[in-house]
Amino acid sequence: MASMASMAVCYSLATLSSTKPLLSHKKTTSIANLKSHGRNLQSSLVGAKLAISKTTRPLSSRRLGTSSSEVTCSTSASPLPSALLFDCDGVLVDTEKDGHRVSYNETFKEKELSVTWDVDLYAELLKIGGGKERMTAYFNKMGWPKNAPKSEEERKAFVASLHKRKTELFAALIEKRLLPLRPGVVKLIDQALAEGVKVAVCSTSVEKAVSAIVTFLLGPERAEKIKIFAGDVVARKKPDPAIYELAANTLGVDPSSCVVIEDSGIGLAAAKAAGMKCIVTKSGYTANQEFPNADAVFDFIGDPPEERFDLAFCGSLLKQ
């Protein structure tokens, strides 16, 4: 478009320069011609400017993978989400490496299973949604412990007992407040609650573990206003969209008006399959991963002066 404007300007200049000398026997006519060409030049410039402004799209306020300290927010005219839905582990608290993984290993040690999940192995296991499903997949591949039962039903009960103990150890860790909330979580939740936006936590972790995080780390007053969808409340875990679909139905909101905060690929897939907007805030285990299908990607939510985005930015995604 800039080249079109240049052509228009050059044409007008060329036309102006090709006019007859002003010192002629018809002085008044020459002056009139000069004024006429001047108007033509001005018209060409204005026309070119309008052409550019009409065809050039403004830059989006959305930023992907930013680690800048600049806040990304929308204009004041942005709509607000009907609901703000948070994943729990990795979003509210970076729990996986030093929380859940440690609790699994403590459980394995107590039960004398000779199993240890190191950091890299656990990163692979996180691609499987659900703790019981994670353990089952691991034992199916690596071999079941010698003291594990043989039948499928008994093995389900065995895994469930391991997971129950893991959850108890994890909840005790949360109650000691050894794992902090991630930056900006409280700020964003408070913004949403103040504006009447519904807030929920949707997690594949069991309800007891999620409730411990919400109650002990966010506080009982906030916890009373936050709906929890967790564990086996749905038959199919993320990346299946069932938990987000259940949340939308229960809260009485349209999925397209919801914004999800996730940290993983399976969580992102679940949110998008449910027809919702999704912001990824990378966690310790997903810091080096790419999320091309996300509506926005940040390193964390952030508090001022390190704020990355706010409720208004969440609302701006609904217009895209």
Short mmCIF file of C-alpha atoms in Angstrom, two decimals:
data_model
loop_
_atom_site.label_atom_id
_atom_site.label_comp_id
_atom_site.label_asym_id
_atom_site.label_seq_id
_atom_site.Cartn_x
_atom_site.Cartn_y
_atom_site.Cartn_z
CA MET A 1 0.00 0.00 0.00
CA ALA A 2 2.93 2.30 0.67
CA SER A 3 4.06 1.84 -2.95
CA MET A 4 0.58 2.77 -4.21
CA ALA A 5 0.71 5.95 -2.16
CA SER A 6 4.16 6.75 -3.55
CA MET A 7 2.92 6.23 -7.12
CA ALA A 8 0.01 8.56 -6.48
CA VAL A 9 2.28 11.22 -5.04
CA CYS A 10 4.84 10.85 -7.83
CA TYR A 11 2.11 11.11 -10.46
CA SER A 12 0.82 14.35 -8.93
CA LEU A 13 4.31 15.78 -8.69
CA ALA A 14 5.02 14.83 -12.26
CA THR A 15 1.79 16.46 -13.37
CA LEU A 16 2.59 19.58 -11.44
CA SER A 17 6.12 19.81 -12.84
CA SER A 18 4.86 19.41 -16.39
CA THR A 19 2.64 22.49 -16.25
CA LYS A 20 3.54 25.48 -18.37
CA PRO A 21 5.67 28.26 -16.86
CA LEU A 22 3.69 30.55 -14.64
CA LEU A 23 5.07 33.64 -16.42
CA SER A 24 2.68 33.66 -19.35
CA HIS A 25 0.52 36.20 -21.03
CA LYS A 26 -2.46 34.78 -19.10
CA LYS A 27 -1.22 35.22 -15.55
CA THR A 28 -4.59 34.68 -13.91
CA THR A 29 -5.07 31.39 -15.78
CA SER A 30 -1.63 30.12 -14.68
CA ILE A 31 -2.37 30.94 -11.05
CA ALA A 32 -5.67 29.10 -11.34
CA ASN A 33 -3.88 26.10 -12.86
CA LEU A 34 -1.37 26.11 -10.01
CA LYS A 35 -4.14 26.11 -7.41
CA SER A 36 -5.92 23.33 -9.29
CA HIS A 37 -2.82 21.14 -9.39
CA GLY A 38 -2.17 21.86 -5.72
CA ARG A 39 -5.63 20.63 -4.88
CA ASN A 40 -5.03 17.53 -7.01
CA LEU A 41 -1.79 16.83 -5.16
CA GLN A 42 -3.46 17.22 -1.76
CA SER A 43 -6.32 14.99 -2.88
CA SER A 44 -3.88 12.29 -4.02
CA LEU A 45 -2.04 12.39 -0.72
CA VAL A 46 -5.25 12.16 1.31
CA GLY A 47 -6.58 9.38 -0.92
CA ALA A 48 -3.41 7.37 -0.53
CA LYS A 49 -3.49 7.83 3.24
CA LEU A 50 -7.10 6.68 3.42
CA ALA A 51 -6.32 3.67 1.23
CA ILE A 52 -3.54 2.63 3.56
CA SER A 53 -5.58 3.13 6.74
CA LYS A 54 -8.51 1.11 5.38
CA THR A 55 -6.44 -1.87 4.30
CA THR A 56 -3.87 -2.07 7.07
CA ARG A 57 -5.02 -4.20 10.01
CA PRO A 58 -4.01 -3.10 13.53
CA LEU A 59 -1.59 -5.31 15.42
CA SER A 60 -3.22 -7.67 17.90
CA SER A 61 -2.59 -7.13 21.58
CA ARG A 62 -2.02 -10.87 21.98
CA ARG A 63 1.54 -11.96 22.71
CA LEU A 64 2.86 -15.49 22.62
CA GLY A 65 5.67 -16.89 24.74
CA THR A 66 6.56 -13.56 26.27
CA SER A 67 8.87 -13.11 29.19
CA SER A 68 8.65 -9.34 29.09
CA SER A 69 7.58 -7.35 32.12
CA GLU A 70 5.11 -5.35 30.03
CA VAL A 71 1.49 -6.05 30.82
CA THR A 72 -0.80 -7.20 28.04
CA CYS A 73 -4.32 -5.94 28.44
CA SER A 74 -7.26 -5.07 26.26
CA THR A 75 -9.22 -1.90 25.73
CA SER A 76 -11.88 -0.92 28.24
CA ALA A 77 -14.55 -1.89 25.71
CA SER A 78 -13.63 -5.58 25.88
CA PRO A 79 -16.35 -7.96 27.08
CA LEU A 80 -15.75 -9.99 30.21
CA PRO A 81 -15.74 -13.80 30.25
CA SER A 82 -18.78 -15.50 31.74
CA ALA A 83 -16.41 -17.85 33.55
CA LEU A 84 -12.71 -18.12 34.25
CA LEU A 85 -11.65 -21.77 34.54
CA PHE A 86 -8.29 -22.70 36.05
CA ASP A 87 -6.39 -25.93 35.88
CA CYS A 88 -4.85 -26.67 39.28
CA ASP A 89 -1.44 -28.32 39.16
CA GLY A 90 1.05 -26.15 37.30
CA VAL A 91 -1.39 -23.23 37.06
CA LEU A 92 -2.40 -22.32 40.62
CA VAL A 93 0.72 -23.92 42.09
CA ASP A 94 3.75 -25.46 40.38
CA THR A 95 3.10 -28.73 42.21
CA GLU A 96 4.24 -31.47 39.88
CA LYS A 97 8.00 -31.79 40.41
CA ASP A 98 8.26 -30.99 44.12
CA GLY A 99 4.73 -31.88 45.18
CA HIS A 100 2.99 -34.76 43.45
CA ARG A 101 6.18 -36.49 42.27
CA VAL A 102 7.68 -36.40 45.76
CA SER A 103 4.43 -37.71 47.25
CA TYR A 104 4.30 -40.59 44.76
CA ASN A 105 7.86 -41.57 45.64
CA GLU A 106 7.13 -41.41 49.37
CA THR A 107 4.15 -43.71 48.81
CA PHE A 108 6.19 -46.17 46.78
CA LYS A 109 8.82 -46.19 49.53
CA GLU A 110 6.25 -46.80 52.27
CA LYS A 111 4.80 -49.73 50.33
CA GLU A 112 8.29 -51.11 49.56
CA LEU A 113 7.65 -51.14 45.81
CA SER A 114 11.23 -50.35 44.72
CA VAL A 115 9.89 -47.70 42.35
CA THR A 116 11.23 -44.15 41.99
CA TRP A 117 10.00 -41.57 39.51
CA ASP A 118 12.79 -39.15 38.66
CA VAL A 119 12.21 -35.71 37.17
CA ASP A 120 12.59 -36.76 33.53
CA LEU A 121 10.45 -39.88 33.84
CA TYR A 122 7.70 -37.94 35.57
CA ALA A 123 7.73 -35.40 32.75
CA GLU A 124 6.80 -38.22 30.36
CA LEU A 125 4.17 -39.60 32.72
CA LEU A 126 2.49 -36.19 32.87
CA LYS A 127 1.38 -36.73 29.28
CA ILE A 128 -1.18 -39.13 30.78
CA GLY A 129 -4.13 -37.45 32.45
CA GLY A 130 -4.97 -38.65 35.97
CA GLY A 131 -2.81 -40.07 38.75
CA LYS A 132 -4.35 -43.55 38.86
CA GLU A 133 -4.18 -43.75 35.07
CA ARG A 134 -0.54 -42.64 35.27
CA MET A 135 0.44 -45.40 37.69
CA THR A 136 -1.49 -48.05 35.76
CA ALA A 137 0.23 -47.10 32.50
CA TYR A 138 3.64 -47.19 34.19
CA PHE A 139 3.10 -50.61 35.77
CA ASN A 140 1.68 -52.04 32.53
CA LYS A 141 4.81 -50.98 30.69
CA MET A 142 7.53 -51.56 33.29
CA GLY A 143 5.98 -54.51 35.11
CA TRP A 144 3.78 -54.75 38.17
CA PRO A 145 5.37 -54.97 41.64
CA LYS A 146 5.78 -58.48 43.05
CA ASN A 147 3.35 -57.76 45.87
CA ALA A 148 0.68 -56.42 43.50
CA PRO A 149 -2.43 -58.57 42.93
CA LYS A 150 -2.94 -60.43 39.66
CA SER A 151 -6.52 -59.75 38.60
CA GLU A 152 -7.51 -56.55 36.85
CA GLU A 153 -10.12 -55.58 39.44
CA GLU A 154 -7.73 -56.18 42.33
CA ARG A 155 -5.06 -54.15 40.57
CA LYS A 156 -7.50 -51.26 40.22
CA ALA A 157 -8.07 -51.39 43.98
CA PHE A 158 -4.31 -51.63 44.56
CA VAL A 159 -3.64 -48.53 42.45
CA ALA A 160 -6.51 -46.68 44.13
CA SER A 161 -5.00 -47.40 47.55
CA LEU A 162 -1.61 -46.11 46.41
CA HIS A 163 -3.22 -42.98 45.02
CA LYS A 164 -5.19 -42.39 48.21
CA ARG A 165 -2.01 -42.49 50.28
CA LYS A 166 -0.22 -40.23 47.80
CA THR A 167 -3.06 -37.71 48.11
CA GLU A 168 -2.81 -37.74 51.91
CA LEU A 169 0.91 -37.01 51.75
CA PHE A 170 0.37 -34.28 49.17
CA ALA A 171 -2.42 -32.63 51.17
CA ALA A 172 -0.19 -32.57 54.25
CA LEU A 173 2.51 -30.87 52.20
CA ILE A 174 0.03 -28.23 51.00
CA GLU A 175 -1.26 -27.62 54.53
CA LYS A 176 2.29 -26.81 55.58
CA ARG A 177 2.30 -24.18 52.80
CA LEU A 178 5.60 -25.42 51.46
CA LEU A 179 4.50 -24.77 47.87
CA PRO A 180 3.47 -21.17 47.04
CA LEU A 181 0.80 -19.96 44.66
CA ARG A 182 2.14 -18.87 41.30
CA PRO A 183 2.52 -15.11 40.67
CA GLY A 184 -0.68 -13.30 39.71
CA VAL A 185 -3.12 -16.10 40.56
CA VAL A 186 -4.74 -14.27 43.49
CA LYS A 187 -4.86 -11.00 41.55
CA LEU A 188 -6.67 -12.54 38.55
CA ILE A 189 -9.13 -14.48 40.70
CA ASP A 190 -9.95 -11.37 42.74
CA GLN A 191 -10.48 -9.34 39.56
CA ALA A 192 -12.90 -11.97 38.27
CA LEU A 193 -14.86 -12.30 41.51
CA ALA A 194 -15.11 -8.51 41.84
CA GLU A 195 -16.64 -8.29 38.36
CA GLY A 196 -19.10 -11.12 38.92
CA VAL A 197 -17.23 -13.52 36.65
CA LYS A 198 -17.68 -17.13 37.75
CA VAL A 199 -14.49 -18.89 38.81
CA ALA A 200 -13.85 -22.64 38.86
CA VAL A 201 -10.93 -25.04 39.10
CA CYS A 202 -11.00 -28.01 36.69
CA SER A 203 -8.40 -30.69 37.41
CA THR A 204 -7.65 -34.36 36.87
CA SER A 205 -6.29 -34.48 40.44
CA VAL A 206 -8.59 -35.86 43.13
CA GLU A 207 -10.97 -33.46 44.83
CA LYS A 208 -9.19 -33.67 48.19
CA ALA A 209 -5.88 -32.48 46.73
CA VAL A 210 -7.49 -29.65 44.76
CA SER A 211 -9.59 -28.54 47.74
CA ALA A 212 -6.46 -28.41 49.90
CA ILE A 213 -4.81 -26.02 47.44
CA VAL A 214 -7.90 -23.83 47.05
CA THR A 215 -8.70 -23.69 50.77
CA PHE A 216 -5.26 -23.44 52.35
CA LEU A 217 -3.52 -21.32 49.72
CA LEU A 218 -6.34 -19.13 48.35
CA GLY A 219 -8.11 -18.86 51.69
CA PRO A 220 -11.58 -19.95 52.86
CA GLU A 221 -13.34 -16.74 51.75
CA ARG A 222 -12.26 -17.20 48.13
CA ALA A 223 -12.76 -20.97 48.35
CA GLU A 224 -16.46 -20.47 49.12
CA LYS A 225 -16.89 -18.67 45.79
CA ILE A 226 -14.89 -21.10 43.65
CA LYS A 227 -16.46 -24.24 42.20
CA ILE A 228 -14.22 -27.32 42.00
CA PHE A 229 -14.46 -30.01 39.31
CA ALA A 230 -11.86 -32.66 40.01
CA GLY A 231 -10.81 -36.30 39.92
CA ASP A 232 -13.35 -38.89 38.84
CA VAL A 233 -16.19 -36.39 38.52
CA VAL A 234 -16.01 -37.28 34.80
CA ALA A 235 -15.26 -40.70 33.31
CA ARG A 236 -12.78 -39.41 30.72
CA LYS A 237 -9.78 -37.31 31.74
CA LYS A 238 -7.99 -34.55 29.82
CA PRO A 239 -7.32 -34.25 26.88
CA ASP A 240 -10.99 -35.23 26.67
CA PRO A 241 -13.11 -32.06 27.05
CA ALA A 242 -15.58 -33.70 29.47
CA ILE A 243 -14.47 -31.80 32.58
CA TYR A 244 -14.72 -28.41 30.86
CA GLU A 245 -18.06 -29.29 29.32
CA LEU A 246 -19.33 -30.30 32.77
CA ALA A 247 -18.08 -27.02 34.23
CA ALA A 248 -19.88 -24.94 31.59
CA ASN A 249 -23.13 -26.88 32.03
CA THR A 250 -23.00 -26.70 35.82
CA LEU A 251 -22.18 -22.99 35.88
CA GLY A 252 -24.85 -22.29 33.26
CA VAL A 253 -22.55 -20.52 30.81
CA ASP A 254 -21.85 -20.83 27.10
CA PRO A 255 -18.49 -22.57 26.47
CA SER A 256 -17.60 -19.90 23.91
CA SER A 257 -17.75 -17.26 26.67
CA CYS A 258 -15.31 -19.12 28.93
CA VAL A 259 -11.57 -18.54 29.22
CA VAL A 260 -9.38 -21.37 30.50
CA ILE A 261 -5.94 -21.03 32.10
CA GLU A 262 -3.86 -24.16 31.47
CA ASP A 263 -0.21 -25.16 31.55
CA SER A 264 -0.04 -28.37 29.52
CA GLY A 265 -0.74 -29.78 26.09
CA ILE A 266 -3.43 -32.16 27.28
CA GLY A 267 -5.15 -29.36 29.19
CA LEU A 268 -5.02 -27.06 26.17
CA ALA A 269 -6.48 -29.80 23.97
CA ALA A 270 -9.33 -30.35 26.44
CA ALA A 271 -10.19 -26.64 26.59
CA LYS A 272 -10.15 -26.14 22.82
CA ALA A 273 -12.19 -29.30 22.24
CA ALA A 274 -14.80 -27.84 24.61
CA GLY A 275 -14.99 -24.72 22.43
CA MET A 276 -13.31 -22.40 24.93
CA LYS A 277 -10.54 -19.82 24.72
CA CYS A 278 -7.34 -20.94 26.39
CA ILE A 279 -4.33 -19.11 27.79
CA VAL A 280 -1.28 -21.22 28.62
CA THR A 281 0.94 -20.15 31.51
CA LYS A 282 4.00 -22.35 31.23
CA SER A 283 5.05 -24.33 34.30
CA GLY A 284 8.31 -25.94 35.33
CA TYR A 285 7.58 -29.04 33.26
CA THR A 286 6.25 -27.21 30.19
CA ALA A 287 8.63 -24.23 30.05
CA ASN A 288 10.30 -25.45 26.84
CA GLN A 289 7.17 -26.71 25.10
CA GLU A 290 5.35 -24.96 22.26
CA PHE A 291 1.59 -24.38 22.25
CA PRO A 292 0.63 -23.23 18.73
CA ASN A 293 -3.09 -23.83 19.31
CA ALA A 294 -3.29 -21.63 22.40
CA ASP A 295 -4.99 -18.24 22.19
CA ALA A 296 -2.09 -16.79 24.18
CA VAL A 297 1.01 -18.11 25.93
CA PHE A 298 2.81 -16.52 28.89
CA ASP A 299 5.43 -17.59 31.40
CA PHE A 300 3.05 -16.72 34.26
CA ILE A 301 0.13 -14.41 35.10
CA GLY A 302 2.18 -12.04 37.22
CA ASP A 303 1.63 -9.26 39.71
CA PRO A 304 2.60 -5.61 39.07
CA PRO A 305 5.21 -4.59 38.07
CA GLU A 306 5.81 -8.04 36.53
CA GLU A 307 2.22 -8.45 35.37
CA ARG A 308 1.78 -10.35 32.10
CA PHE A 309 -2.00 -10.15 31.63
CA ASP A 310 -5.22 -9.30 33.45
CA LEU A 311 -8.96 -9.99 33.33
CA ALA A 312 -9.49 -7.42 30.59
CA PHE A 313 -7.03 -9.28 28.36
CA CYS A 314 -8.93 -12.51 29.00
CA GLY A 315 -12.08 -10.76 27.83
CA SER A 316 -10.38 -9.43 24.71
CA LEU A 317 -9.83 -13.00 23.50
CA LEU A 318 -13.60 -13.43 23.17
CA LYS A 319 -13.59 -10.93 20.29
CA GLN A 320 -11.13 -12.97 18.24
#
